[in-house]
Coordinates of C-alpha atoms in Angstrom, one line a residue:
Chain Y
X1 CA 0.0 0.0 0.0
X2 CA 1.0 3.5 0.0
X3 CA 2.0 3.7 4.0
X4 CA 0.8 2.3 7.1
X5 CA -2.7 1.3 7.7
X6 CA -3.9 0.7 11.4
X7 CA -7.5 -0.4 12.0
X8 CA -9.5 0.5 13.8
X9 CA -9.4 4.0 13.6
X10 CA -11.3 3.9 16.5
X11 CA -12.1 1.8 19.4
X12 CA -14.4 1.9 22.4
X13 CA -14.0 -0.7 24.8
X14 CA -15.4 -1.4 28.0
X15 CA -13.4 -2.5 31.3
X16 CA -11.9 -5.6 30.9
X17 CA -12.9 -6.1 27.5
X18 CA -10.0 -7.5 25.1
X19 CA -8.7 -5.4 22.2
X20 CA -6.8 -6.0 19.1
X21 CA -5.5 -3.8 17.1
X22 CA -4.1 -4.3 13.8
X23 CA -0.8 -2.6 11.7
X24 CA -0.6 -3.6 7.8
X25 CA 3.2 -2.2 7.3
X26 CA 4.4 -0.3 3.7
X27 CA 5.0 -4.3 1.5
X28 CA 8.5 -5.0 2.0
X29 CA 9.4 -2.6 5.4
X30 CA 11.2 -5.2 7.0
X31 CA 10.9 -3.5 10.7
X32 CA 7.7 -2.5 12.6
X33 CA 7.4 -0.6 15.5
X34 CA 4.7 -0.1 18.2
X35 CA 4.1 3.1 20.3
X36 CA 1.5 4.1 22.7
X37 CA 1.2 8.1 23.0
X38 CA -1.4 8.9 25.6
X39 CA -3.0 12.6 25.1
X40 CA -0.9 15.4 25.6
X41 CA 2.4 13.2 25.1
X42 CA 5.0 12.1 23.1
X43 CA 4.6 8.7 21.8
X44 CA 6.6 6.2 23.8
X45 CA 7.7 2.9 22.6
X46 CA 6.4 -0.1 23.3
X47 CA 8.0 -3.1 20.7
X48 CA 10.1 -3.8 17.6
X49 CA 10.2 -6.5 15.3
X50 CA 12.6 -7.2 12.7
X51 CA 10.6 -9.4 10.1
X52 CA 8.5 -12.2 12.2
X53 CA 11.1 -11.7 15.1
X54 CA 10.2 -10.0 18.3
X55 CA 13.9 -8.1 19.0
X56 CA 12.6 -5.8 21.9
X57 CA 9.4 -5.5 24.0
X58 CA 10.8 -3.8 26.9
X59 CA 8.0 -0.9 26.6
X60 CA 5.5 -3.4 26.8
X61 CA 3.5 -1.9 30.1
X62 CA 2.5 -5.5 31.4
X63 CA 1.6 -8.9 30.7
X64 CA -1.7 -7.8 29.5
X65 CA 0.0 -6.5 26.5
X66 CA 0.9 -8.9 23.6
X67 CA 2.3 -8.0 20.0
X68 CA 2.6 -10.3 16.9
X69 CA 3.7 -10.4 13.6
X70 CA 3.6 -13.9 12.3
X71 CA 4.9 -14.1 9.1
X72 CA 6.9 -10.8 9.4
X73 CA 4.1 -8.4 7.3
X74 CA 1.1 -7.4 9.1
X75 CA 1.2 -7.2 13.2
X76 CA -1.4 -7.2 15.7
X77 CA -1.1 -5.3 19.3
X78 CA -3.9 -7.2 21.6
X79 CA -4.6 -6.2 24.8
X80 CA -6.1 -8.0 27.5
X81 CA -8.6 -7.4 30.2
X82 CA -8.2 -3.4 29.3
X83 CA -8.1 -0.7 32.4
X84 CA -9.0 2.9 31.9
X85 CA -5.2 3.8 32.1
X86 CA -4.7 2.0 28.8
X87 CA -7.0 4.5 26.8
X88 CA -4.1 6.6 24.7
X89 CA -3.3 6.5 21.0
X90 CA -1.6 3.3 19.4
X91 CA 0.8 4.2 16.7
X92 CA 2.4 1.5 14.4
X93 CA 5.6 2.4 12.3
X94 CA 7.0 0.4 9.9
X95 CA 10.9 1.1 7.8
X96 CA 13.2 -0.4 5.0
X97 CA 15.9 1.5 6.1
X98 CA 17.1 2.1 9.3
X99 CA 16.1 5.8 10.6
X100 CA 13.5 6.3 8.2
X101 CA 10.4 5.0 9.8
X102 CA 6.6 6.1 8.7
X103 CA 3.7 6.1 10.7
X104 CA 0.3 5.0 10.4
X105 CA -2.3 7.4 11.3
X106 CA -2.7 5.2 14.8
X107 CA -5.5 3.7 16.6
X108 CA -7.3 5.6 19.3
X109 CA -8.6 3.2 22.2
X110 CA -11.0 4.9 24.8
X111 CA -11.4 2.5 27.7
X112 CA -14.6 3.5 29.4
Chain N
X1 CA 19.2 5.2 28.8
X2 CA 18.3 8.4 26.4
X3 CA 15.8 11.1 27.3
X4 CA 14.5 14.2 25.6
X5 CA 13.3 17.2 26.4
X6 CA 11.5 20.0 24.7
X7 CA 11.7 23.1 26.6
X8 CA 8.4 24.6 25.5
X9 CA 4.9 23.3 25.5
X10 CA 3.2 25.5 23.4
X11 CA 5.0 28.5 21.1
X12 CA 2.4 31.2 20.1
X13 CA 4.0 33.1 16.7
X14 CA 2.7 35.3 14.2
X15 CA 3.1 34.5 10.5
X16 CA 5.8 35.2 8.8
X17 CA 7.9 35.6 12.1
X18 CA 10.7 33.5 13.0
X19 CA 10.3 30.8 15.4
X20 CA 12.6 28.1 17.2
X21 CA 11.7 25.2 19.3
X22 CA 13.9 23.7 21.7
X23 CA 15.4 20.2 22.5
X24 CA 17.5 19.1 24.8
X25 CA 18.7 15.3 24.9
X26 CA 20.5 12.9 27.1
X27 CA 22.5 9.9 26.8
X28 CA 25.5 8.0 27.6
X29 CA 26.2 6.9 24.0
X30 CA 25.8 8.4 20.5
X31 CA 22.8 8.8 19.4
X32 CA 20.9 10.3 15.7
X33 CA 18.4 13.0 16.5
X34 CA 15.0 13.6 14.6
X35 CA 12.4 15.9 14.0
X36 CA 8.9 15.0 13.7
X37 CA 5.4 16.7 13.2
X38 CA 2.2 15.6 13.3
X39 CA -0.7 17.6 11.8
X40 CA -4.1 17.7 13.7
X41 CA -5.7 14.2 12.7
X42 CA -2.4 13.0 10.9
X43 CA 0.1 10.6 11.8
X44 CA 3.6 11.3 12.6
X45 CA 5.8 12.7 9.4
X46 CA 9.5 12.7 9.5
X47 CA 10.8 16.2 9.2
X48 CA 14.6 15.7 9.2
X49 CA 17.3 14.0 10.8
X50 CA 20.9 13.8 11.8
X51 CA 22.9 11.0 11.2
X52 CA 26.5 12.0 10.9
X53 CA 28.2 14.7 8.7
X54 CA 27.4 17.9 8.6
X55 CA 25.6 19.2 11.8
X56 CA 23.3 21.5 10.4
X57 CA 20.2 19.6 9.0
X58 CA 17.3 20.9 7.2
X59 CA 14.2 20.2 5.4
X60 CA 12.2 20.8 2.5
X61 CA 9.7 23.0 3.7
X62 CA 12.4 26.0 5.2
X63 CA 12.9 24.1 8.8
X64 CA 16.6 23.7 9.7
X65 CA 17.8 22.2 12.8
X66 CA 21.3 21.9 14.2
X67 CA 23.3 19.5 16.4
X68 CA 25.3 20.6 19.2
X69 CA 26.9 18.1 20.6
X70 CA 28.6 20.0 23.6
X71 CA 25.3 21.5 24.2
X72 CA 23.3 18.6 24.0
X73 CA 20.5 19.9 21.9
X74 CA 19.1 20.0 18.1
X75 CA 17.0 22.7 17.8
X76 CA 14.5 23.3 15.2
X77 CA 14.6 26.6 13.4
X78 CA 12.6 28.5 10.6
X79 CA 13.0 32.5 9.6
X80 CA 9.3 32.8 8.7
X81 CA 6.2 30.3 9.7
X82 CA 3.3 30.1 8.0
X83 CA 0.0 29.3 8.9
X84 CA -0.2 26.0 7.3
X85 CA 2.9 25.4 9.9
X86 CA 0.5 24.9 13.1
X87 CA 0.9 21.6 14.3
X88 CA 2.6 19.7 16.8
X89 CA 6.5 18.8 16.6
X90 CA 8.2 15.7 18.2
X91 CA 11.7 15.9 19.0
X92 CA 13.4 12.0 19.1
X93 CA 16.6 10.1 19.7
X94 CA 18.0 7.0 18.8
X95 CA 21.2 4.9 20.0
X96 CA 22.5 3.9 17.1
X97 CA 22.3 -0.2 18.9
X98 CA 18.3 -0.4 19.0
X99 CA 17.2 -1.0 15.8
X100 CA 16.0 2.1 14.9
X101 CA 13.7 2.2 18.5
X102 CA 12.8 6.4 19.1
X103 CA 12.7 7.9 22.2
X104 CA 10.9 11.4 21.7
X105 CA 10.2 14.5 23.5
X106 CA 6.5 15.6 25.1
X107 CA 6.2 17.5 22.4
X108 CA 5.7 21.4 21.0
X109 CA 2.5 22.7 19.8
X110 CA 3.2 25.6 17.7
X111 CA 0.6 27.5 16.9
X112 CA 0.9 30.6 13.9
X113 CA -1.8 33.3 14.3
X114 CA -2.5 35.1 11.0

């Protein structure tokens, strides 16, 4: 495609509801990168893969929190058993080269 | 670990005046510095970077930032801002052994009044 598509756009979830939230990377962008950026912030990171491989998830917030990209395209952030404090924007980045990663438009989770 | 901080929250300028907006960064290691801006609804767009070489930096829209190493900051510069410059800009680091992982700044909203 022409950049990074998340869907939802949009998602209302109640308390304790599971999420999942989807990242379809620019074909061929080898690494893919997960932020959370809750309102009024900068985005902070939460995991990187490098094709299907999981390099870093040390800004995972808690087990709740699970990422995947199985056959090293499209990637899927789920989160479990969602609290209020996990309401932010999710913001998927994907890149060929290193140091020239685009973003997708990001997914905005209200936990109510 | 590496940090960022942008100095200013918000920057109120008129258009056509010139505006700067300040970052500071800290780390034990090198790192490669970015600029980023995200228009209202919009994702993240890279506005320029520094790698290596020559430590001025700019973009194709008049922006120009500049690393200072013994100062510990990139700035972002431009003489004259126009209106279609209001957004938010994200200041971000990178070591150069995490894969390409950003840490940014809070952020600046800058806001151009006609």
């Amino acid at each position: 495609g022409a950049g990074v598509s998340q869907s939802p756009r949009y998602k209302v979830a109640k308390r304790g509801q599971d999420v999942a939230l989807r990242c379809d990377p620019i074909s061929g962008h080898v690494s893919l990168f997960w932020y959370q950026q809750a309102l009024g912030q900068g985005p902070e990171f939460l995991t990187y893969f490098q094709n299907e491989a999981q390099l870093d998830k040390s800004g995972l917030p808690s087990d709740r929190f699970f990422a995947e990209r199985p056959e090293g395209s499209v990637s899927t952030l789920k989160i479990q058993r969602t609290q209020q404090e996990d309401s932010a924007v999710y913001l998927c980045a994907s890149s060929k080269a290193i140091y020239e990663a685009f973003f997708g438009q990001g997914t905005r989770l209200t936990v109510v | 670990a590496q940090s960022v901080t942008q100095l200013d929250s918000q920057v109120p300028v008129f258009e056509e005046a010139p505006v700067e907006l300040r970052c500071n960064y800290s780390s034990s290691v090198s790192v490669y510095l970015f600029w980023y801006v995200q228009y209202p609804n919009q994702g993240l767009q890279l506005l320029l970077k520094y790698l290596s070489g020559s430590t001025l930096v700019e973009s194709i829209n008049g922006f120009e930032a500049e690393f200072n190493k013994s100062q510990t900051s990139f700035h972002l510069r431009k003489p004259s801002v126009h209106i279609s410059d209001t957004a938010e800009y994200f200041c971000a680091v990178s070591a150069g052994n995490q894969g390409g992982k950003l840490i940014f700044g809070q952020g600046t909203e800058l806001s151009v009044k006609p």
